[in-house]
Short mmCIF file of C-alpha atoms and ligand atoms in Angstrom, two decimals:
data_model
loop_
_atom_site.label_atom_id
_atom_site.label_comp_id
_atom_site.label_asym_id
_atom_site.label_seq_id
_atom_site.Cartn_x
_atom_site.Cartn_y
_atom_site.Cartn_z
CA MET L 30 47.92 90.45 128.80
CA ASN L 31 51.44 90.91 127.50
CA SER L 32 51.22 93.24 124.48
CA ALA L 33 54.98 93.28 123.77
CA LYS L 34 55.88 92.06 120.30
CA PRO L 35 57.81 88.76 120.19
CA ASP L 36 60.80 90.77 118.93
CA ASP L 37 60.74 93.11 121.96
CA GLN L 38 60.39 90.11 124.23
CA ARG L 39 63.49 88.54 122.74
CA GLY L 40 65.45 91.77 123.36
CA ALA L 41 64.14 92.09 126.92
CA TYR L 42 65.00 88.47 127.62
CA PHE L 43 68.72 89.00 126.98
CA GLU L 44 68.82 92.41 128.64
CA ASN L 45 67.30 91.04 131.86
CA LEU L 46 69.57 88.03 131.77
CA TYR L 47 72.77 90.12 131.67
CA ARG L 48 71.47 92.58 134.28
CA GLN L 49 70.86 89.73 136.70
CA ASP L 50 74.08 87.88 135.94
CA ALA L 51 77.18 89.14 134.12
CA ASP L 52 78.00 85.62 132.96
CA PRO L 53 74.71 83.77 132.46
CA TRP L 54 76.26 80.85 130.53
CA ARG L 55 79.38 80.64 132.75
CA VAL L 56 81.64 81.24 129.74
CA ARG L 57 84.34 82.52 132.12
CA GLN L 58 84.19 79.53 134.47
CA ARG L 59 83.27 76.36 132.65
CA TRP L 60 86.01 74.19 131.15
CA TYR L 61 83.41 73.28 128.49
CA GLU L 62 83.30 76.91 127.33
CA GLU L 63 87.05 77.49 127.60
CA ARG L 64 87.79 74.34 125.59
CA LYS L 65 85.15 75.21 122.97
CA ARG L 66 86.69 78.68 122.50
CA ALA L 67 90.16 77.13 122.22
CA LEU L 68 88.89 74.69 119.57
CA LEU L 69 87.26 77.51 117.61
CA LEU L 70 90.39 79.65 117.73
CA ALA L 71 92.67 76.73 116.82
CA SER L 72 90.40 75.92 113.86
CA LEU L 73 90.66 79.33 112.21
CA PRO L 74 92.31 78.82 108.81
CA GLN L 75 94.42 82.00 109.11
CA ARG L 76 96.88 83.02 111.80
CA ARG L 77 95.80 86.66 111.54
CA TYR L 78 92.74 88.44 110.23
CA ARG L 79 92.36 92.00 109.10
CA HIS L 80 88.76 92.78 110.06
CA ALA L 81 86.33 90.57 111.99
CA TYR L 82 82.60 90.89 112.64
CA GLU L 83 81.20 89.16 115.71
CA PRO L 84 77.49 89.78 116.25
CA GLY L 85 76.01 88.38 119.47
CA CYS L 86 79.29 88.95 121.30
CA GLY L 87 77.67 88.43 124.72
CA ASN L 88 79.95 89.42 127.60
CA GLY L 89 83.00 89.54 125.33
CA GLU L 90 84.95 86.44 126.29
CA LEU L 91 85.42 85.28 122.69
CA THR L 92 85.72 88.91 121.52
CA LEU L 93 88.83 89.27 123.65
CA GLU L 94 90.46 86.25 121.99
CA LEU L 95 89.46 87.46 118.53
CA ALA L 96 90.97 90.86 119.34
CA ARG L 97 94.31 89.10 119.85
CA ARG L 98 94.15 87.58 116.33
CA CYS L 99 92.67 90.48 114.36
CA ASP L 100 93.81 93.95 113.33
CA ARG L 101 90.25 95.21 113.84
CA VAL L 102 87.12 93.69 115.37
CA GLN L 103 83.57 94.93 115.02
CA ALA L 104 81.67 93.27 117.88
CA ALA L 105 77.95 93.76 118.35
CA ASP L 106 75.04 92.61 120.46
CA LEU L 107 71.34 93.17 120.89
CA SER L 108 71.84 93.84 124.59
CA ALA L 109 73.29 97.14 125.85
CA GLU L 110 74.34 95.42 129.08
CA ALA L 111 76.22 92.72 127.14
CA LEU L 112 78.07 95.49 125.27
CA ARG L 113 78.93 97.21 128.55
CA LEU L 114 80.36 93.92 129.89
CA THR L 115 82.33 93.38 126.68
CA ARG L 116 83.75 96.91 126.82
CA GLN L 117 84.90 96.33 130.41
CA ARG L 118 86.43 92.93 129.57
CA LEU L 119 88.43 94.45 126.71
CA LEU L 120 89.51 97.46 128.78
CA ASP L 121 90.69 95.24 131.64
CA ALA L 122 92.77 93.18 129.19
CA GLY L 123 94.13 96.23 127.35
CA GLN L 124 92.61 95.00 124.07
CA ASP L 125 90.02 97.72 123.48
CA ALA L 126 91.84 100.05 121.07
CA HIS L 127 91.09 98.12 117.87
CA VAL L 128 87.63 96.79 118.81
CA SER L 129 84.50 98.77 118.03
CA LEU L 130 81.24 97.90 119.74
CA ALA L 131 77.76 98.53 118.42
CA ARG L 132 74.21 97.66 119.32
CA HIS L 133 73.10 95.47 116.42
CA LYS L 134 69.98 93.42 116.13
CA LEU L 135 70.26 90.77 113.45
CA PRO L 136 69.36 90.63 110.70
CA GLN L 137 68.36 94.28 110.20
CA ASP L 138 71.48 95.92 111.64
CA TRP L 139 74.00 93.78 109.76
CA PRO L 140 76.66 96.31 108.67
CA ARG L 141 76.20 97.73 105.19
CA ILE L 142 79.30 97.27 103.05
CA LEU L 143 79.42 100.22 100.69
CA PRO L 144 80.79 99.63 97.18
CA GLY L 145 84.58 99.61 97.31
CA ALA L 146 84.65 99.35 101.11
CA ASP L 147 86.46 96.60 103.00
CA LYS L 148 84.56 93.39 103.58
CA PHE L 149 85.07 91.22 106.68
CA ASP L 150 87.68 88.50 106.32
CA LEU L 151 86.33 86.85 109.49
CA ILE L 152 82.70 86.53 110.54
CA VAL L 153 81.93 84.64 113.77
CA LEU L 154 78.43 83.54 114.72
CA SER L 155 78.81 81.81 118.08
CA GLU L 156 75.68 80.63 119.90
CA ILE L 157 73.42 83.20 118.25
CA ALA L 158 71.90 81.95 115.00
CA TYR L 159 69.39 79.54 116.56
CA TYR L 160 67.64 82.53 118.16
CA LEU L 161 66.62 83.75 114.69
CA THR L 162 63.45 82.84 112.84
CA PRO L 163 63.92 80.91 109.56
CA GLU L 164 63.32 84.16 107.62
CA GLU L 165 65.83 86.09 109.74
CA LEU L 166 68.33 83.26 109.38
CA ALA L 167 67.96 83.36 105.58
CA ARG L 168 68.80 87.08 105.62
CA VAL L 169 71.81 86.51 107.85
CA VAL L 170 73.07 83.85 105.44
CA GLU L 171 72.68 86.36 102.55
CA HIS L 172 74.42 89.14 104.49
CA SER L 173 77.24 86.78 105.50
CA VAL L 174 77.90 85.69 101.92
CA ALA L 175 77.74 89.28 100.62
CA SER L 176 80.05 90.73 103.26
CA LEU L 177 82.73 88.01 103.37
CA ALA L 178 85.99 89.17 101.78
CA PRO L 179 87.60 86.89 99.17
CA GLY L 180 89.26 84.00 101.03
CA GLY L 181 87.60 85.05 104.31
CA SER L 182 86.38 82.66 107.01
CA LEU L 183 82.81 82.34 108.24
CA VAL L 184 82.64 80.51 111.59
CA LEU L 185 79.57 78.99 113.21
CA CYS L 186 79.51 77.33 116.62
CA HIS L 187 76.30 76.19 118.32
CA TRP L 188 75.04 74.06 121.21
CA ARG L 189 73.17 71.06 119.82
CA ALA L 190 70.50 70.14 122.39
CA PRO L 191 67.10 71.84 122.20
CA PHE L 192 66.24 74.58 124.73
CA ALA L 193 63.25 76.86 125.28
CA GLN L 194 64.49 79.98 123.45
CA ARG L 195 65.86 78.16 120.42
CA ILE L 196 63.81 78.80 117.27
CA VAL L 197 65.75 76.88 114.62
CA SER L 198 67.71 73.71 115.36
CA THR L 199 71.49 73.80 115.26
CA VAL L 200 71.58 71.24 112.44
CA ARG L 201 69.27 73.46 110.36
CA VAL L 202 71.25 76.59 111.14
CA HIS L 203 74.50 75.03 109.95
CA ALA L 204 72.77 73.43 106.94
CA ALA L 205 71.45 76.86 105.86
CA PHE L 206 75.01 78.13 105.54
CA HIS L 207 76.23 74.87 104.02
CA ASP L 208 73.62 75.13 101.27
CA ALA L 209 74.44 78.77 100.45
CA PRO L 210 75.79 79.19 96.91
CA GLY L 211 79.43 80.23 96.84
CA LEU L 212 80.34 78.91 100.29
CA TYR L 213 82.62 75.90 100.77
CA ARG L 214 83.02 74.13 104.09
CA VAL L 215 86.64 74.03 105.14
CA LEU L 216 86.06 72.52 108.60
CA ARG L 217 83.41 70.50 110.41
CA HIS L 218 83.84 69.57 114.06
CA GLU L 219 81.03 67.59 115.63
CA GLU L 220 80.59 66.64 119.29
CA THR L 221 77.67 65.43 121.35
CA ASP L 222 77.30 68.95 122.74
CA PHE L 223 78.06 71.32 119.87
CA LEU L 224 78.73 71.79 116.16
CA LEU L 225 81.57 73.92 114.88
CA GLY L 226 81.79 74.70 111.17
CA ILE L 227 83.91 77.00 109.03
CA TRP L 228 83.04 78.04 105.49
CA SER L 229 84.84 80.19 102.96
CA ASN L 230 84.33 81.45 99.44
CA ASP L 231 87.75 79.89 98.73
CA ALA L 232 87.57 76.09 98.62
CA ARG L 233 91.29 75.55 99.18
CA SER L 234 92.54 73.82 102.33
CA VAL L 235 94.98 75.49 104.70
CA ALA L 236 97.88 73.46 103.23
CA GLN L 237 96.78 74.34 99.68
CA ARG L 238 96.72 78.01 100.59
CA GLU L 239 100.20 77.73 102.04
CA GLY L 240 101.33 76.14 98.80
CA PHE L 241 102.52 72.70 99.87
CA ALA L 242 99.50 70.55 98.94
C1 SAM S 578 74.25 82.60 124.12
S1 SAM S 578 74.86 84.24 123.95
C2 SAM S 578 76.38 83.92 123.04
C3 SAM S 578 77.48 84.87 123.41
C4 SAM S 578 78.82 84.58 122.73
N1 SAM S 578 78.72 84.76 121.28
C5 SAM S 578 79.30 83.20 123.07
O1 SAM S 578 79.44 82.36 122.16
O2 SAM S 578 79.53 82.94 124.26
C6 SAM S 578 73.81 84.91 122.64
C7 SAM S 578 74.01 86.38 122.45
O3 SAM S 578 73.38 86.77 121.24
C8 SAM S 578 72.68 87.98 121.44
N2 SAM S 578 71.58 88.00 120.46
C9 SAM S 578 70.51 87.19 120.42
N3 SAM S 578 69.74 87.46 119.35
C10 SAM S 578 70.34 88.49 118.71
C11 SAM S 578 70.04 89.24 117.53
N4 SAM S 578 68.94 89.00 116.80
N5 SAM S 578 70.90 90.21 117.14
C12 SAM S 578 72.01 90.47 117.88
N6 SAM S 578 72.36 89.81 119.00
C13 SAM S 578 71.53 88.82 119.41
C14 SAM S 578 72.24 87.95 122.90
O4 SAM S 578 72.01 89.24 123.42
C15 SAM S 578 73.41 87.22 123.54
O5 SAM S 578 74.38 88.13 124.01
#
């Protein structure tokens, strides 16, 4: 009988996956993944960000691109092996100096923002939130709202089709953020394969922010 708690099993699942294969979803090879990252990056409402949080960073392919747009990035993952791969990816690209890596399990390890401390002006949840239970997802929504700096961007990107490890559907994940008080959707990109959404606590469009609309 397997006596491991479902939580431990989830952690072990990702750890084993990365130990067997440094790129289990082929994010470094597939045009699908490269194009999806390019769409996400092109959709960001700001050219530059001050401080990003990217939990579930995986092997660091998106982290590297975020590092090029942000003064500081806090990347995190449940898996120690994923963090090792991310560290190596950043080192190889010379983009490690302003990226800190931490082992975070959502929702409990979401960074505490002390009173007066800097909030994140970019939060990216890419292909992670459907692994959470509905209760965990609700906490992540709360943490996201509470730790988003004024005018900051909250980005969600998720594969749409069901798969064995998915707990909450992609439509429900994105709806949970859409329904959160104080968040306004500034972008929705929908394809057969994935949903990309960006929310902010500032309802203005990019043109409105730049002052010509
Ligand atoms: C499908 S990969 C996505 C990687 C990357 N964000 C991307 O879009 O390519 C999901 C990642 O989320 C991590 N993860 C899953 N559940 C997590 C949790 N509760 N807390 C932190 N990381 C988690 C896994 O270890 C894995 O690296």
